[in-house]
Coordinates of C-alpha atoms in Angstrom, one line a residue:
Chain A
X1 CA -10.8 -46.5 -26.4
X2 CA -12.4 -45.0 -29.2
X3 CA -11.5 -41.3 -28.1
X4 CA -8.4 -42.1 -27.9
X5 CA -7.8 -43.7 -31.1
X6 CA -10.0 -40.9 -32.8
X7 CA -7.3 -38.2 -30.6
X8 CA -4.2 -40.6 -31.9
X9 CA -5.6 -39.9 -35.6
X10 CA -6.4 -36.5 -35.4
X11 CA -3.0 -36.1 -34.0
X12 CA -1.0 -38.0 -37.2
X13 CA -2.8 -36.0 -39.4
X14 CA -2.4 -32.7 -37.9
X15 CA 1.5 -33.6 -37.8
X16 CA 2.0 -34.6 -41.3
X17 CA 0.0 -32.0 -42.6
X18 CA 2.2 -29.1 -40.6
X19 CA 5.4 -31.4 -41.8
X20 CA 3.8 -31.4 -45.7
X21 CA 3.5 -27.6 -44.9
X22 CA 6.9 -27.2 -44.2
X23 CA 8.5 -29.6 -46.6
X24 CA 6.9 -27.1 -49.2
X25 CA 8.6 -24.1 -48.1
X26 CA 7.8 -20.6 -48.9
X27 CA 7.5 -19.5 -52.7
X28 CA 10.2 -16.9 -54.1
X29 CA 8.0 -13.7 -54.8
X30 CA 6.7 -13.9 -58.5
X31 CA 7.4 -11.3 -60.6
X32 CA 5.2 -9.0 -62.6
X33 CA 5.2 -8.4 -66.2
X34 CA 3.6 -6.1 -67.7
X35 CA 3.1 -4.9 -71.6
X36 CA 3.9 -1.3 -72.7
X37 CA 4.1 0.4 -76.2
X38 CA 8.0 1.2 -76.9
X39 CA 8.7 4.8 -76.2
X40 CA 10.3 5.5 -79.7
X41 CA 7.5 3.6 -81.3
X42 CA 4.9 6.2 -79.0
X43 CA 6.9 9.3 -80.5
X44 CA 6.7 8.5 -83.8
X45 CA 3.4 8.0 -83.9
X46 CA 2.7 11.0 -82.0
X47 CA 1.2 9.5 -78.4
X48 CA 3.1 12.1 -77.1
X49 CA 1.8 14.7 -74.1
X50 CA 0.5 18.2 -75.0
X51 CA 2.7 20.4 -73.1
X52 CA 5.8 17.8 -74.0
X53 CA 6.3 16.2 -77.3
X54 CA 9.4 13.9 -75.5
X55 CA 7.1 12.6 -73.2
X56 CA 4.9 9.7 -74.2
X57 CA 0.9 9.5 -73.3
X58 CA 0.2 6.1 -72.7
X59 CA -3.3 6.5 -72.0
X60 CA -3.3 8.0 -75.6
X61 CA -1.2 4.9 -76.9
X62 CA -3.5 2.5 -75.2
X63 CA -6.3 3.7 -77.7
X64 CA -4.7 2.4 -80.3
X65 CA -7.0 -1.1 -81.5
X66 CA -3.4 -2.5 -82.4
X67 CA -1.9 -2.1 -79.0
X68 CA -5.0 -3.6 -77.1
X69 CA -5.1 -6.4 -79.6
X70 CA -1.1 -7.2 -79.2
X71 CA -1.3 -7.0 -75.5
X72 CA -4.3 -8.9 -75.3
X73 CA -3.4 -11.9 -77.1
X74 CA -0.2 -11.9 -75.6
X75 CA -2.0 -11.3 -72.2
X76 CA -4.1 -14.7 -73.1
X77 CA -0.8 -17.0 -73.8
X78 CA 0.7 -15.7 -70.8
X79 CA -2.1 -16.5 -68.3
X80 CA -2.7 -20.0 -69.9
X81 CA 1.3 -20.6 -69.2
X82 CA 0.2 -19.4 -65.4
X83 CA 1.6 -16.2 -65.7
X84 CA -0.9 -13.6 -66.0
X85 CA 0.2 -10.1 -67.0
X86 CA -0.3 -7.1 -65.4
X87 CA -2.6 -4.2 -67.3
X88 CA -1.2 -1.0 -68.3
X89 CA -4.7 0.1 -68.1
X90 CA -5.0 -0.3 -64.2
X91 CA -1.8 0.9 -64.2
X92 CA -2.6 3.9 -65.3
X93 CA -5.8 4.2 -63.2
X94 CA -3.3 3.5 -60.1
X95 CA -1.2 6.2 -61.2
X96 CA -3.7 9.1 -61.3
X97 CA -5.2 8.5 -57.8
X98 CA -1.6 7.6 -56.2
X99 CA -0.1 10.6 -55.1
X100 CA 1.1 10.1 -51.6
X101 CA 3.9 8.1 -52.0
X102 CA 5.2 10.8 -54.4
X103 CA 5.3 13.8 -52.0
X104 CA 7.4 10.7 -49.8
X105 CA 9.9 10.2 -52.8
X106 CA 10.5 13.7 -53.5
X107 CA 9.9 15.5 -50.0
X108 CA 13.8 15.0 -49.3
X109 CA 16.1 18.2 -49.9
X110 CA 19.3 16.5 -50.8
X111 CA 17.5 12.9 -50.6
X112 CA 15.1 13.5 -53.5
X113 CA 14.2 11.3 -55.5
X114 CA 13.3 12.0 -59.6
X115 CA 11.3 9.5 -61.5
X116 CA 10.1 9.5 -64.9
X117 CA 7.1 8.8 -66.5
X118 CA 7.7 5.1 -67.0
X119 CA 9.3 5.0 -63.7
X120 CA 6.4 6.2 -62.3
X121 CA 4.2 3.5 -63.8
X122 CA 6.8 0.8 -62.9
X123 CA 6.8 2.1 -59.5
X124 CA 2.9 2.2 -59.1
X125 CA 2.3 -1.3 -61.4
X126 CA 5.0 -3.0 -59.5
X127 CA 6.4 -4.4 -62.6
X128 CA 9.5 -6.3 -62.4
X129 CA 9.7 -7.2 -66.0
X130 CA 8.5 -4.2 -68.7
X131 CA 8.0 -6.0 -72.4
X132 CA 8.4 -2.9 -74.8
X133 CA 6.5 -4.2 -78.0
X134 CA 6.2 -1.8 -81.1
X135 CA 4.9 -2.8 -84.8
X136 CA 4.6 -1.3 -88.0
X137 CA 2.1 -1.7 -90.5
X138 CA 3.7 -2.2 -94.6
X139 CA 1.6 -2.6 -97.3
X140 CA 2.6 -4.4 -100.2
X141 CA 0.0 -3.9 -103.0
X142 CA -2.9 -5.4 -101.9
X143 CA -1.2 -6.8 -98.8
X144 CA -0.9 -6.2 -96.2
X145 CA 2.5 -7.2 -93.9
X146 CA 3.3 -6.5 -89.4
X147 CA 7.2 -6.1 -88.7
X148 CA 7.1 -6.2 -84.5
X149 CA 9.7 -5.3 -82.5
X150 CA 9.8 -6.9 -78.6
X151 CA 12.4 -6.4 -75.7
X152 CA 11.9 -7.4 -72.2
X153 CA 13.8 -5.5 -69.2
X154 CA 14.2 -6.0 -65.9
X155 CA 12.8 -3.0 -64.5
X156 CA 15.0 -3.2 -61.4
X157 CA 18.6 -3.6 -63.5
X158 CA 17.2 -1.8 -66.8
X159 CA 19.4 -5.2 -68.4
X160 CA 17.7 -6.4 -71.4
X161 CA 16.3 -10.0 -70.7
X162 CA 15.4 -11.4 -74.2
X163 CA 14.2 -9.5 -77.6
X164 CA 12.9 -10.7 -80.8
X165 CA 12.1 -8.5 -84.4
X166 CA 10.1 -10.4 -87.3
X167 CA 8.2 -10.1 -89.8
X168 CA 4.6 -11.6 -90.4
X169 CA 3.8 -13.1 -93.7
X170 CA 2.3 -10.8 -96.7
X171 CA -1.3 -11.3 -96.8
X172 CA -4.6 -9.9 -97.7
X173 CA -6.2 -11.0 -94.1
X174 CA -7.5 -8.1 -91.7
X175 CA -4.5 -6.8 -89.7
X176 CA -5.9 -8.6 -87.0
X177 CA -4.8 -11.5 -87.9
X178 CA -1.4 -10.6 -88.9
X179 CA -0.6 -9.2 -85.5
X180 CA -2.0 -12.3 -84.0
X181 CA 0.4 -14.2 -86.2
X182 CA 3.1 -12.4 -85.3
X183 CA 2.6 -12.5 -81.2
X184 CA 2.4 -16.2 -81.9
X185 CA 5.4 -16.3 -84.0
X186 CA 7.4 -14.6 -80.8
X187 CA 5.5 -15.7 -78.0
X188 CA 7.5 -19.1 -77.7
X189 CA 10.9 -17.4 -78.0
X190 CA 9.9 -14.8 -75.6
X191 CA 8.8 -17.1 -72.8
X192 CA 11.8 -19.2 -73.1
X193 CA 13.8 -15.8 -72.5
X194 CA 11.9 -14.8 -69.6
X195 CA 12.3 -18.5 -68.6
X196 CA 16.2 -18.6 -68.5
X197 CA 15.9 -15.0 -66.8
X198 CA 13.9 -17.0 -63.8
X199 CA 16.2 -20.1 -63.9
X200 CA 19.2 -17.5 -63.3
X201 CA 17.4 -16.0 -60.3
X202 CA 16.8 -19.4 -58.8
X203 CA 20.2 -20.1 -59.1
X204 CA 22.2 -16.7 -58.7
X205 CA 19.8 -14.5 -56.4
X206 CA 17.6 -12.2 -57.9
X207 CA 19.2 -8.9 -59.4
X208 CA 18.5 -5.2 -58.2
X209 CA 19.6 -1.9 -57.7
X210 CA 19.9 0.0 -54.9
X211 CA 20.5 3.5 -54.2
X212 CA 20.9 5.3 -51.3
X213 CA 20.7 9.1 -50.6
X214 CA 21.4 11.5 -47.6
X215 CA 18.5 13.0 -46.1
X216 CA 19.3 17.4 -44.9
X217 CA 19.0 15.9 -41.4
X218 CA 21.6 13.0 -40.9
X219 CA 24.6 13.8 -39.0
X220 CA 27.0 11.7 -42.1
X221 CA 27.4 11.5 -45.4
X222 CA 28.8 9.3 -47.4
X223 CA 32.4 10.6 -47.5
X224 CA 32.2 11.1 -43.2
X225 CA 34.7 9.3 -41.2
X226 CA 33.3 5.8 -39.2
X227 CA 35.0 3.8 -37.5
X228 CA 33.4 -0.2 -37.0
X229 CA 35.4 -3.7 -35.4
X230 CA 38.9 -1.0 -34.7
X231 CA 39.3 0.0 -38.8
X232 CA 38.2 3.5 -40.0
X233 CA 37.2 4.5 -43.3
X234 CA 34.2 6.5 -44.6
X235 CA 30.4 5.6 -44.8
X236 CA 30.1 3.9 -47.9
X237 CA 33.2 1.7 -47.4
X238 CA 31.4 0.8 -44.6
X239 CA 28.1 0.2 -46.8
X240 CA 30.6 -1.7 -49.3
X241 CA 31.4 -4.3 -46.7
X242 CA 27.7 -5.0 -45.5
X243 CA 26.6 -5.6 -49.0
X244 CA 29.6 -8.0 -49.3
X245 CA 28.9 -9.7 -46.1
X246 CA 24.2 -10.1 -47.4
X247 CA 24.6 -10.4 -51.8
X248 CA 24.9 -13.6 -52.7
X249 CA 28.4 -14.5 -52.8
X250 CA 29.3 -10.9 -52.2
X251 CA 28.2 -9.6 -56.2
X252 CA 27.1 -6.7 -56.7
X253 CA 28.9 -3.4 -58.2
X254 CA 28.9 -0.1 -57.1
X255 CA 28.1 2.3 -60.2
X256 CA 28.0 6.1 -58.8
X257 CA 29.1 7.8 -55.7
X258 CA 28.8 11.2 -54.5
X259 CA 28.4 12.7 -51.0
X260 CA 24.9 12.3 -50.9
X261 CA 24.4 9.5 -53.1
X262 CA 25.6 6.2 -53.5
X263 CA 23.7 3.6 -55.8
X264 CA 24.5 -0.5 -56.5
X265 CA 23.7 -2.3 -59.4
X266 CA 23.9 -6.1 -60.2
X267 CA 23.2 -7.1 -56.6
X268 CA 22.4 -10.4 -56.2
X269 CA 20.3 -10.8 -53.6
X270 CA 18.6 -14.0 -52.0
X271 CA 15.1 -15.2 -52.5
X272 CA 14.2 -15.8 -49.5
X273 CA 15.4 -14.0 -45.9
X274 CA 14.7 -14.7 -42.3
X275 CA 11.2 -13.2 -40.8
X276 CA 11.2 -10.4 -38.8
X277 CA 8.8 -12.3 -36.0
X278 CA 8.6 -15.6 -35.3
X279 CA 12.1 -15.8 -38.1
X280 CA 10.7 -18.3 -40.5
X281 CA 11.9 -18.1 -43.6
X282 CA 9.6 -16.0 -46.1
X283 CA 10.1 -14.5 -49.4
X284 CA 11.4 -11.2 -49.6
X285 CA 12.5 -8.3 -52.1
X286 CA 14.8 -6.1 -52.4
X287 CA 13.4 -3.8 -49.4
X288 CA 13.3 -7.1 -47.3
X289 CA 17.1 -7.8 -48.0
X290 CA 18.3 -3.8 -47.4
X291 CA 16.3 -3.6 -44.4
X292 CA 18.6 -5.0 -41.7
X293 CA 20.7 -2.5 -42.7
X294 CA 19.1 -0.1 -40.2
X295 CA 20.1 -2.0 -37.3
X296 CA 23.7 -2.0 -38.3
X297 CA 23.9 1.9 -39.3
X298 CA 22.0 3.2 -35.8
X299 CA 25.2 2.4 -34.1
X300 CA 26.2 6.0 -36.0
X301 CA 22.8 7.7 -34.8
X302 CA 21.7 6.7 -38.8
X303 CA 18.2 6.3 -39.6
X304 CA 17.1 4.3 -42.7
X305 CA 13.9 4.5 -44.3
X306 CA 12.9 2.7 -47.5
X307 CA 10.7 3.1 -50.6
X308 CA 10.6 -0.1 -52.8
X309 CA 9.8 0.2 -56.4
X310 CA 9.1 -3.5 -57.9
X311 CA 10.6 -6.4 -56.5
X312 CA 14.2 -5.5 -57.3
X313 CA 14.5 -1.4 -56.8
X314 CA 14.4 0.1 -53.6
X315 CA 15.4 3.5 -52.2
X316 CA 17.2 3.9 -49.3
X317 CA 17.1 7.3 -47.0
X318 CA 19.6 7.7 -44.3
X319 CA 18.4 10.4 -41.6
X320 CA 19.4 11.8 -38.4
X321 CA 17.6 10.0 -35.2
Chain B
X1 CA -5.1 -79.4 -80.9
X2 CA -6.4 -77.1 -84.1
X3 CA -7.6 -74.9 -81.4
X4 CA -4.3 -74.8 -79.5
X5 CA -2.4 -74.0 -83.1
X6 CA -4.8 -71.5 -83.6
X7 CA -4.7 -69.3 -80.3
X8 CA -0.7 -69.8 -80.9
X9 CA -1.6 -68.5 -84.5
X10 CA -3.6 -65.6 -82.9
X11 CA -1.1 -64.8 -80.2
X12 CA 2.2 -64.5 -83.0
X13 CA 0.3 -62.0 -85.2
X14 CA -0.7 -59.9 -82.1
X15 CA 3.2 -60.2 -80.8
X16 CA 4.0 -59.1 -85.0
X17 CA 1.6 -56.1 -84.9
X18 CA 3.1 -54.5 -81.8
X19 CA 6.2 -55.4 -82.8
X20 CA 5.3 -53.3 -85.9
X21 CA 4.4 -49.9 -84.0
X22 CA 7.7 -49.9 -82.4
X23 CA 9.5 -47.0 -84.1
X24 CA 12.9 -47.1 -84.4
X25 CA 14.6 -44.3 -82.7
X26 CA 18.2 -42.3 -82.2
X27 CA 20.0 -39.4 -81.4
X28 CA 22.7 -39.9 -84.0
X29 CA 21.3 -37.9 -87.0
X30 CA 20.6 -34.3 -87.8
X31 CA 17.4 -33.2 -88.3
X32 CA 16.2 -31.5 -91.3
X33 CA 13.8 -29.7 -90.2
X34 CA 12.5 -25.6 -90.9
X35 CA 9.2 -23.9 -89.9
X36 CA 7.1 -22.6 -92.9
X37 CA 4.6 -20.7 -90.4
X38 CA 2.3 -20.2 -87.2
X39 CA -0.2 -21.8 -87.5
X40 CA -3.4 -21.5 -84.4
X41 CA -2.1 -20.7 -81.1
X42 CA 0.0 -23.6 -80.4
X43 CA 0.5 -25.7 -83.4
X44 CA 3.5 -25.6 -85.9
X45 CA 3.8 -26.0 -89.4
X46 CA 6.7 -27.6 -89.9
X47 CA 8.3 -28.9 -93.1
X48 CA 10.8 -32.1 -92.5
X49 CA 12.7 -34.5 -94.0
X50 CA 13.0 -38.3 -92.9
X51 CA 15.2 -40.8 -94.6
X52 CA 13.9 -45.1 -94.1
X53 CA 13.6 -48.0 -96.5
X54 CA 10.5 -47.8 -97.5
X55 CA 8.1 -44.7 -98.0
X56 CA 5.5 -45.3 -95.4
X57 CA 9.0 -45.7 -92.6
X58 CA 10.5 -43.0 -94.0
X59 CA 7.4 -40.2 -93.3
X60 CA 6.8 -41.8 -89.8
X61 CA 10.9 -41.3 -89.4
X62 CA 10.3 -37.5 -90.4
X63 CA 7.2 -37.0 -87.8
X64 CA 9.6 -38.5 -85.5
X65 CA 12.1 -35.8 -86.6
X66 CA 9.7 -32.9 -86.5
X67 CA 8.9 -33.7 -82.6
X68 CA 12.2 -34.6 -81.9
X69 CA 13.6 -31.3 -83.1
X70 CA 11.0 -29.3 -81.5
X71 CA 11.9 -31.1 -77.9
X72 CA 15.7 -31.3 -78.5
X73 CA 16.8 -28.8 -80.5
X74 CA 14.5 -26.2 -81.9
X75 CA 13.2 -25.6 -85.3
X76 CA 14.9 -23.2 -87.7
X77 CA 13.1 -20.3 -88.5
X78 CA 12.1 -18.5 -92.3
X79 CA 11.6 -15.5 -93.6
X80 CA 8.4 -14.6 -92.0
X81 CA 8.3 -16.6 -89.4
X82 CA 10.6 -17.1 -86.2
X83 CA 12.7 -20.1 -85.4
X84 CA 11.2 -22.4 -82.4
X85 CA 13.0 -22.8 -79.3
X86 CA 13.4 -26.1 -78.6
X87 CA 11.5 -27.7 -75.2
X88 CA 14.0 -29.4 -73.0
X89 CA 16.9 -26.7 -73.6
X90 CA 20.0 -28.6 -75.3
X91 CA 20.6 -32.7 -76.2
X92 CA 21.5 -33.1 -72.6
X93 CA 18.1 -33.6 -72.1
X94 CA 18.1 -36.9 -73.3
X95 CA 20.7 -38.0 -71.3
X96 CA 18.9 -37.0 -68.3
X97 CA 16.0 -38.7 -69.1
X98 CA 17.1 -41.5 -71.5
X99 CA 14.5 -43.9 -70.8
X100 CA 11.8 -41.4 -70.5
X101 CA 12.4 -40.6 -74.5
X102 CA 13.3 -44.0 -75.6
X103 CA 9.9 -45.2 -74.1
X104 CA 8.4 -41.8 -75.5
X105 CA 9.9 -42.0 -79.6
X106 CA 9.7 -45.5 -79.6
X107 CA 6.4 -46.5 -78.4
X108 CA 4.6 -43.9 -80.9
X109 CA 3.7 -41.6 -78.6
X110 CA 4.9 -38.9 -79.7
X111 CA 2.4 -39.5 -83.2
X112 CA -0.3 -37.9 -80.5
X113 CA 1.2 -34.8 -81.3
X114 CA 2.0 -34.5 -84.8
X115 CA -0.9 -34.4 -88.3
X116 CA 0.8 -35.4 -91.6
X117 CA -0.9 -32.6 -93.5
X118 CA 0.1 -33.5 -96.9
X119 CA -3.0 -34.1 -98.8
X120 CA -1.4 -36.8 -101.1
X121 CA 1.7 -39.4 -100.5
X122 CA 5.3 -37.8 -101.4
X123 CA 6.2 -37.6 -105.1
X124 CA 8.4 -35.7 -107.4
X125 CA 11.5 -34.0 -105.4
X126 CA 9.7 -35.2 -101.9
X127 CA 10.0 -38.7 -102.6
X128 CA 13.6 -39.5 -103.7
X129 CA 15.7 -42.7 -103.7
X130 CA 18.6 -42.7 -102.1
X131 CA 20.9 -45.0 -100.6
X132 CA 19.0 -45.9 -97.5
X133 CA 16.2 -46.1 -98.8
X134 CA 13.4 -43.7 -99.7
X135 CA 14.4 -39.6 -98.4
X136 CA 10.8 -37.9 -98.3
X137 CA 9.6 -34.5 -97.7
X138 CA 6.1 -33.8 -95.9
X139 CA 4.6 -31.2 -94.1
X140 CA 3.5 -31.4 -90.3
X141 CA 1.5 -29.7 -87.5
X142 CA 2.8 -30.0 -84.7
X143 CA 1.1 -29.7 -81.6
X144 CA 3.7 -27.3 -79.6
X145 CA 1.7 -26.7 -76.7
X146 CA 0.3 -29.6 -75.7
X147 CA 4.0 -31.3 -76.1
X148 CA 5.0 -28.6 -73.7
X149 CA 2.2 -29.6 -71.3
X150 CA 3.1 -32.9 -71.2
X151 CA 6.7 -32.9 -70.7
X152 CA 5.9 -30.0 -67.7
X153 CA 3.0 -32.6 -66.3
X154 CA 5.8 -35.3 -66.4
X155 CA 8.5 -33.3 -64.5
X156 CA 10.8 -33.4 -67.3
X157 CA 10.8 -29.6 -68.1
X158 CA 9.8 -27.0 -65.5
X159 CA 7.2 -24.4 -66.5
X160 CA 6.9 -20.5 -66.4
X161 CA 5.0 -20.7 -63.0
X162 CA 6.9 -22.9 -61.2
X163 CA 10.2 -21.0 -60.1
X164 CA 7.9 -18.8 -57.9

């Protein structure tokens, strides 16, 4: 009797832990944010490369005591709000050992791929949200003064999620505490933008950009002839109406097509997509929502292969089976 | 029976003394409020206005305001220091969760997180007659964060980590 009713118990809980389990659902995939100097602010004060005065050092910016002080403080708010932000000094770590994924990207005759810099350290940081932050220094007599200058991008659309300028007070107090002053005097205004940006992806989809390209070896491109359910028209007519059929209520705009390239911006794609085994539900990306597109483009001897940047951005190759 | 007329005694000044923490509370006027600077992480410095009968009503009215405005509908900002977004997003809030604030203002809770920092009681242009009463000017710290915290613990506002 007692086995039984110790069986009956283990049972109940078992089942209304796996229902508790399920009532919870999957989490959307969290974005990552991550600080970096602003690239004019990095020019002017000469964190630029060697062999290129365009391009900007950030290992050389990231000696700067101001930029480690701005990012850290604003690294401290952020993880108390339970959003930690990713380091542009790991980052940049990642980036010098990472090299295999780059000889992927750009390996592609008419497929290549060309990333900058910064897209190379989005890419490699996995940073959906880039917070460009740049600060002068004024001196007025004796005091000292911080104007800031912060914008937020989505580094899958390049759209500009929030932005603030200020200036701190004039003071005689170390610089240190004028740049704290002035992270705290943008800090509240800069979550709140980020916090309508996250609101609008619950609500719309999340936004990204995808672009695909024509690898040397696949018998199409994107003006070719295909014919699908009796209606011909070319390849990326065909591509327009699958992105209709997945975005979230078909939105998304094409912004540049060529014969071997043919990119989408502003799709709206959902947070969460059916599992490749077992099909539960699970959080997914941009990769995750382009994927299925394989199975509907072998029908034309296609073959698609991927390379995600971020949550939002991924690159689509179409080759020859 | 001088017992009896003395617990009754007893028992109407306890009813009068929480009847006199009750703070009286609306929607219905603007708020004159506008930050003067950050202070530590967390905490505003707020300068407000509150108009009651007497002086002592009339600077719990503007504490009221100063929280009020930071939930409802932001503080302005100043020169050299950037305006305050407010917590719940718009007035709507309190339409959604009218008897949530009305317990919130009105019971004095919301004196947990605001400091009258004014060393001495309003004079001069801060303490003005007026028609209703008594306008005064203070300044108050208000305790930003931990307001957040609260209204996020009590599922009235969502916060930064919960959408993923």
């Amino acid at each position: 009797m007692k086995r039984l009713f110790l069986s009956v118990f283990a049972l109940l809980v078992f089942a209304l832990s796996v229902s508790a389990q399920e009532a919870a659902g999957p989490k959307a995939m969290k974005p990552t944010i991550m600080v970096v100097p602003e690239k004019a602010w990095c020019l002017n004060k000469g964190y630029v490369q060697a062999n290129n005065p365009n391009a900007v050092d950030y290992s050389l910016a990231l000696r700067d005591d101001d930029v480690l002080n701005v990012v850290t403080e604003m690294g401290k708010i952020m993880a108390e709000r339970g959003f930690p932000l990713k380091l542009l000094s790991s980052a940049l770590e990642a980036l010098q050992t990472e090299a295999a994924m780059d000889v992927a990207l750009v390996s592609k005759e008419d497929g290549e791929i060309v990333e900058d810099d910064l897209d190379k350290l989005t890419r490699v940081a996995g940073a959906d949200i880039l917070v460009n932050i740049a600060f002068t220094r004024t001196q007025r007599g004796p005091r000292n003064m911080i104007e800031f200058r912060v914008t937020s991008v989505d580094a899958a659309t390049s759209k500009q999620i929030g932005g603030e300028t200020g200036v701190s007070s004039a003071s005689g107090a170390p610089v240190t505490v004028l740049l704290q002053e002035s992270v705290l005097s943008f800090m509240d205004n800069f979550s709140a933008g980020i916090q309508r940006h996250f609101q609008d992806i619950v609500d719309n989809g999340r936004e990204g950009s995808i672009i695909f390209k024509i690898a040397s070896d696949c018998p199409l491109n994107f003006e070719s002839e295909v014919e699908y359910n009796g209606d011909t028209g070319e390849l990326c007519d065909l591509i327009d109406y699958w992105m209709s059929e997945h975005a979230v209520n078909g939105s998304f705009s094409q912004n540049g097509k060529t014969r071997v390239r043919l990119s989408y911006e502003q799709v709206r794609f959902p947070l969460f997509g059916k599992g490749k085994f077992g099909g539960k539900a699970r959080a997914i990306n941009a990769d995750g929502f382009v994927k299925p597109i394989g199975s509907f483009l072998s029908q034309f001897g296609i073959s698609v292969s991927t390379a995600p940047s971020g949550i939002g951005k991924v690159y689509v190759v179409l080759g020859g089976k | 029976m001088k017992k009896v007329v003395l617990s009754l005694l007893l028992l109407l000044v306890g009813f009068t003394a929480a009847e006199a923490r009750k703070y009286p509370f609306d929607m219905n006027h603007p708020y004159e409020v506008q930050m003067v600077r950050v202070a530590n992480q967390g905490y505003k410095f707020i300068k407000v206005s509150g108009v009651a009968k007497s002086v002592d009503k009339a600077m719990d009215r503007a504490m009221q305001d100063a929280v009020a405005a930071c939930v409802f509908t932001g503080v302005p900002g100043a020169p050299s220091v950037g305006a305050v977004p407010s917590l719940c997003g718009g007035t709507a809030a309190y339409e959604k969760h009218k008897e949530y604030f009305d317990d919130f203002f009105k019971n004095g809770e919301f004196m947990h997180y605001v400091k009258n920092v004014n060393s001495n009681y309003p004079s001069g242009e801060n303490n003005i007659k007026v028609d209703g009463g008594h306008k005064v000017c203070i300044y108050v710290l208000v305790n930003y964060d931990a307001l957040r915290k609260k209204l996020e613990e009590d599922k009235i506002i969502k916060s930064l980590n919960s959408y993923f």
